[in-house]
XYZ file of C-alpha atoms in Angstrom:
377
model
C 2.511 -9.851 -8.818
C 2.064 -6.117 -9.232
C 4.101 -6.118 -12.457
C 1.876 -8.851 -13.798
C -1.258 -6.943 -12.786
C -0.023 -3.839 -14.594
C 0.742 -5.856 -17.742
C -2.799 -7.363 -17.653
C -4.299 -3.908 -17.186
C -2.492 -2.728 -20.333
C -3.847 -5.561 -22.497
C -7.283 -5.749 -20.917
C -8.646 -3.444 -23.615
C -8.652 -6.579 -25.833
C -10.779 -8.625 -23.453
C -14.484 -9.016 -22.768
C -16.457 -5.824 -21.798
C -18.533 -5.297 -18.648
C -21.595 -3.208 -17.760
C -21.161 0.090 -15.752
C -23.084 2.975 -14.471
C -20.907 5.206 -16.679
C -21.471 4.830 -20.420
C -18.248 3.818 -22.097
C -17.006 2.213 -25.221
C -16.598 -1.589 -25.283
C -12.746 -1.240 -25.236
C -12.738 1.134 -22.287
C -15.267 -0.986 -20.440
C -12.979 -4.059 -20.747
C -9.861 -2.326 -19.643
C -11.527 -0.702 -16.645
C -13.381 -3.825 -15.604
C -10.116 -5.838 -15.332
C -8.417 -2.894 -13.615
C -11.275 -2.828 -11.043
C -11.046 -6.545 -10.356
C -7.221 -6.518 -10.227
C -7.145 -3.506 -7.984
C -9.691 -4.813 -5.528
C -7.994 -8.257 -5.290
C -4.235 -7.422 -5.307
C -3.621 -3.746 -4.377
C -0.853 -3.159 -1.789
C -0.331 -0.059 0.294
C 2.922 1.430 1.535
C 3.627 4.451 3.721
C 6.457 6.892 4.020
C 6.769 10.375 5.406
C 9.399 12.786 6.639
C 11.555 15.606 5.356
C 14.162 15.182 2.620
C 17.818 15.104 3.445
C 19.525 18.466 3.149
C 22.509 18.622 0.933
C 25.609 20.854 0.945
C 27.461 22.212 -2.013
C 30.508 22.372 0.272
C 30.401 18.619 0.896
C 29.861 17.986 -2.783
C 33.040 19.974 -3.664
C 35.060 18.185 -1.022
C 33.850 14.879 -2.327
C 34.840 15.915 -5.855
C 38.292 16.892 -4.753
C 38.646 13.372 -3.240
C 37.539 11.769 -6.468
C 39.932 13.837 -8.471
C 42.786 12.777 -6.222
C 41.809 9.189 -6.714
C 42.791 9.375 -10.380
C 39.707 11.026 -11.987
C 38.269 14.460 -12.530
C 34.970 15.617 -11.187
C 33.692 18.778 -12.786
C 31.440 21.197 -10.941
C 29.051 23.569 -12.794
C 27.319 26.636 -11.558
C 23.957 25.002 -11.930
C 24.900 22.491 -9.159
C 25.466 19.465 -11.342
C 28.502 17.328 -11.499
C 30.190 14.904 -13.963
C 33.081 12.433 -13.372
C 35.570 11.780 -16.075
C 38.546 9.454 -16.193
C 41.944 11.177 -16.074
C 43.054 11.962 -19.715
C 39.605 11.327 -21.172
C 37.978 13.611 -23.673
C 35.536 14.721 -21.035
C 38.425 15.842 -18.811
C 40.099 17.630 -21.793
C 36.832 19.544 -22.494
C 36.382 20.328 -18.816
C 32.621 20.340 -19.282
C 29.841 18.059 -20.127
C 26.890 19.105 -22.357
C 24.233 16.414 -22.283
C 22.043 15.904 -25.330
C 18.794 14.091 -25.955
C 20.391 10.700 -25.926
C 21.825 11.373 -22.463
C 18.348 12.407 -21.129
C 16.841 9.326 -22.787
C 19.244 7.263 -20.784
C 18.132 8.915 -17.522
C 14.524 8.363 -18.646
C 15.213 4.643 -19.330
C 16.893 4.250 -15.957
C 13.818 5.754 -14.194
C 11.465 3.565 -16.174
C 13.462 0.429 -15.404
C 13.347 1.291 -11.670
C 9.570 1.867 -11.927
C 9.261 -1.634 -13.396
C 11.562 -3.285 -10.904
C 10.415 -1.508 -7.755
C 6.745 -2.613 -7.543
C 6.497 -2.770 -3.738
C 4.729 0.545 -3.250
C 1.002 1.176 -2.811
C -0.877 -0.371 -5.761
C 2.251 -1.819 -7.307
C 3.914 1.313 -8.690
C 5.821 4.320 -7.514
C 4.490 6.167 -10.635
C 1.703 8.048 -8.968
C 3.883 9.371 -6.095
C 6.579 10.377 -8.611
C 3.914 12.463 -10.461
C 3.019 14.010 -7.159
C 6.601 14.949 -6.522
C 6.962 16.589 -9.890
C 3.684 18.467 -9.388
C 4.339 19.652 -5.880
C 7.821 20.850 -6.658
C 6.346 22.876 -9.528
C 3.127 24.047 -8.011
C 4.635 26.447 -5.553
C 5.135 29.049 -8.235
C 3.812 32.596 -7.594
C 3.525 34.598 -10.752
C 3.382 37.931 -8.812
C 6.765 37.455 -7.087
C 8.314 35.034 -9.557
C 9.248 32.757 -6.664
C 8.781 28.952 -6.341
C 8.228 26.616 -9.204
C 10.327 23.599 -10.391
C 13.510 25.596 -10.530
C 15.448 24.885 -7.307
C 14.290 21.473 -5.965
C 14.052 23.181 -2.505
C 11.838 20.344 -1.198
C 15.245 18.732 -0.479
C 15.359 20.870 2.651
C 13.360 20.540 5.853
C 11.334 23.806 5.760
C 9.709 22.780 2.442
C 9.900 19.054 2.786
C 8.069 19.345 6.104
C 5.089 21.163 4.629
C 1.912 19.157 5.273
C 1.041 18.995 1.607
C 4.474 17.246 0.954
C 3.979 14.512 3.528
C 5.029 11.175 2.082
C 7.059 12.531 -0.781
C 10.278 11.400 0.840
C 9.377 8.050 -0.704
C 9.608 9.573 -4.173
C 12.742 11.493 -3.477
C 14.444 8.382 -2.075
C 13.280 6.421 -5.017
C 15.081 8.817 -7.394
C 18.334 9.113 -5.371
C 20.015 6.134 -7.092
C 19.189 7.710 -10.432
C 20.901 10.929 -9.291
C 23.920 8.876 -8.191
C 24.027 7.111 -11.519
C 23.802 10.446 -13.468
C 25.389 13.080 -11.161
C 25.414 15.677 -13.927
C 21.584 16.112 -13.828
C 20.195 18.626 -11.358
C 17.596 17.500 -8.898
C 15.238 20.072 -10.401
C 15.534 18.535 -13.899
C 15.511 14.974 -12.534
C 12.215 15.412 -10.565
C 10.350 16.937 -13.522
C 11.786 14.391 -15.999
C 10.731 11.617 -13.593
C 7.205 13.079 -13.647
C 7.237 12.909 -17.500
C 8.555 9.396 -17.341
C 5.918 8.265 -14.832
C 3.044 9.784 -16.891
C 4.245 8.150 -20.075
C 5.048 4.704 -18.542
C 1.539 4.678 -17.033
C 0.105 4.928 -20.541
C -0.404 8.688 -20.471
C 0.320 11.216 -23.248
C 3.734 12.051 -24.572
C 4.860 15.163 -22.655
C 7.492 17.432 -24.261
C 10.185 18.390 -21.768
C 13.362 20.464 -21.694
C 16.272 20.773 -19.208
C 17.617 23.892 -17.748
C 16.609 23.997 -14.100
C 19.125 24.760 -11.430
C 19.305 23.576 -7.861
C 19.067 26.205 -5.106
C 19.879 26.395 -1.436
C 17.649 26.338 1.652
C 17.087 30.209 1.547
C 14.919 29.708 -1.496
C 12.348 27.388 0.095
C 8.824 28.591 -0.429
C 6.405 29.357 2.365
C 3.720 26.810 3.364
C 0.237 27.109 1.954
C 0.938 27.467 -1.715
C -0.445 23.985 -2.720
C -4.171 22.997 -2.781
C -6.051 21.932 0.384
C -8.330 19.076 -0.468
C -10.936 20.070 2.132
C -11.681 23.349 0.311
C -13.947 24.138 -2.629
C -13.918 26.100 -5.944
C -12.896 29.574 -4.628
C -9.773 27.991 -3.105
C -8.985 26.110 -6.332
C -9.128 29.370 -8.306
C -7.023 31.220 -5.827
C -4.319 28.505 -5.618
C -4.051 27.735 -9.391
C -4.726 31.321 -10.381
C -1.599 32.409 -8.411
C 0.286 30.076 -10.749
C -1.361 31.479 -13.885
C -3.894 28.657 -14.627
C -7.468 29.190 -15.896
C -10.513 27.104 -15.225
C -9.915 24.712 -18.139
C -6.343 24.147 -17.003
C -7.419 23.615 -13.326
C -9.778 20.873 -14.421
C -7.246 19.264 -16.819
C -4.578 19.053 -13.977
C -7.243 17.595 -11.638
C -7.370 14.626 -14.009
C -4.181 13.437 -12.360
C -6.414 12.182 -9.561
C -7.053 9.127 -11.694
C -3.673 8.115 -10.217
C -2.753 7.073 -6.792
C -4.516 7.268 -3.488
C -4.825 9.302 -0.275
C -3.349 8.124 3.078
C -4.537 8.829 6.592
C -1.039 9.314 7.836
C -0.319 12.047 5.239
C -3.312 14.053 4.182
C -5.706 12.482 6.616
C -7.956 11.351 3.731
C -8.116 7.733 2.654
C -8.553 5.802 -0.561
C -8.179 5.870 -4.292
C -10.070 7.939 -6.824
C -10.314 5.269 -9.426
C -10.178 1.471 -9.903
C -7.030 1.727 -11.996
C -4.736 4.030 -9.935
C -1.606 3.178 -11.852
C -3.028 3.941 -15.332
C -3.479 7.453 -16.802
C -7.050 7.785 -18.112
C -10.165 9.969 -18.053
C -11.783 7.693 -15.465
C -11.584 10.440 -12.825
C -13.986 12.566 -14.863
C -16.238 9.636 -15.804
C -16.557 8.568 -12.147
C -17.191 11.975 -10.890
C -20.263 12.241 -13.262
C -21.373 8.629 -13.420
C -21.202 7.407 -9.915
C -23.357 8.416 -6.928
C -21.410 9.904 -4.083
C -22.299 10.292 -0.403
C -20.338 11.506 2.620
C -18.269 8.756 4.131
C -19.241 7.935 7.715
C -15.922 7.706 9.553
C -13.737 9.397 12.107
C -11.550 11.177 9.397
C -12.014 14.435 7.582
C -14.934 15.204 5.338
C -14.633 13.156 2.062
C -17.048 11.439 -0.322
C -17.438 7.682 -0.993
C -19.045 5.956 -4.000
C -22.349 4.380 -3.206
C -21.837 1.288 -5.425
C -18.632 -0.190 -4.192
C -17.790 1.962 -1.171
C -14.111 1.596 -2.213
C -13.563 4.915 -4.040
C -13.277 8.389 -2.676
C -13.527 12.043 -3.775
C -12.404 15.054 -1.906
C -14.417 18.318 -1.449
C -12.144 19.923 -4.089
C -13.025 17.147 -6.504
C -16.791 17.558 -6.013
C -16.293 21.312 -6.417
C -15.555 20.587 -10.047
C -19.124 19.377 -10.770
C -20.838 21.848 -8.411
C -19.364 24.857 -10.302
C -20.864 25.184 -13.736
C -17.738 26.669 -15.363
C -15.626 23.755 -14.053
C -18.252 21.162 -14.814
C -18.418 21.874 -18.500
C -14.749 20.812 -18.829
C -15.365 17.771 -16.656
C -18.159 16.748 -19.056
C -15.951 17.322 -22.053
C -13.073 15.253 -20.720
C -15.440 12.412 -19.561
C -16.760 12.179 -23.126
C -13.455 12.506 -25.018
C -10.347 10.916 -23.510
C -8.213 12.258 -26.444
C -9.292 15.820 -25.668
C -8.225 15.191 -22.095
C -4.866 13.619 -22.980
C -4.063 16.537 -25.318
C -4.956 19.266 -22.812
C -3.475 17.411 -19.897
C -0.180 17.140 -21.839
C -0.178 20.874 -22.475
C -0.879 21.872 -18.946
C 1.764 19.515 -17.645
C 4.350 21.179 -19.866
C 3.293 24.545 -18.419
C 3.310 23.314 -14.820
C 6.783 21.692 -15.040
C 8.244 24.922 -16.514
C 6.868 27.415 -13.996
C 9.539 29.704 -12.663
C 12.318 28.378 -14.782
C 14.568 31.010 -16.485
C 15.361 28.826 -19.520
C 18.227 29.670 -21.822
C 16.435 27.627 -24.551
C 13.309 28.177 -26.619
C 10.015 26.225 -26.346
C 10.707 24.672 -29.696
C 13.788 23.075 -28.168
C 11.661 20.867 -26.043
C 12.363 17.111 -26.512
C 10.101 14.097 -26.525
C 11.522 11.012 -24.849
C 10.489 7.631 -25.956
C 8.379 5.452 -23.525
C 9.789 2.053 -22.781
C 6.325 0.686 -23.115
C 6.419 1.490 -26.857
C 9.206 -1.102 -27.436
């Protein structure tokens, strides 16, 4: 059912329009109208929490030796990745495996296929939680110390996997584990960010250039708690958190547009509900709703959050409302609400920057690759 709902959402731009409190084009109205109806009638919610399973390079090496003794070779690289090869094969003769764009496209396609097949999560897609994994594994970067960032995949270990901001991301890590087993040569660090790119593109978002080169690190490289945003705070907190990573006001607002996706859960952040009526489609709806709907405090026993007056089914966090309270932030909110292409372009650029934080690449920016969405077939 969820797969059908997503397919209908993708084609709804060709159906009849609706009226709304936010002024939109006829095409956008129709797509969002159907998304609203589909979401309200058929959304499903799932919950998962808990730390990731720690891994051991020693165990990997022992396992590799066992595979080699079984008639194959299993090559280990200093970046923590592995590759199996049949005895006497060209891969064994080379003693190394150097993946190219076609190989990464195969990984991408496998992730996309799994996203399509596994539609039993939240609103019918693991896409939003995969984006959250890629963002949280990258957003720990500290430009002053050079620590954190997407290089390392240290959320695999309990100290970082147990951070409050990472609650529920075990679902995303577990979702990607079969992909890692299918392509053992790719590092977790590359896999998680590539999966983020895949999820964005498969949910009708912009094409996001990406390059490999991240390495997996051990538990000693886990970052301290408190480096990710706290939704209960306001604009000074946003500037402190994102400024530590090297983002300016425009980039902070562009990244916040990811809140068009997914929802909050009471057993994770304590907050509850989705930001938009189409939480599995990348769009500029987040900005349009911020400006176009009326928002009041929700009356409930949970933490302070806002609720839309019209449907009482959407939510905004204090950090979201800070974007329209602050005049420097608000000008970008207004710009993105009016021009979805401007949002897509700048969202793409800031995602590239985010996913590369803290990575000592051996390649140049011009070596980034663009991987083909399966939705374009």
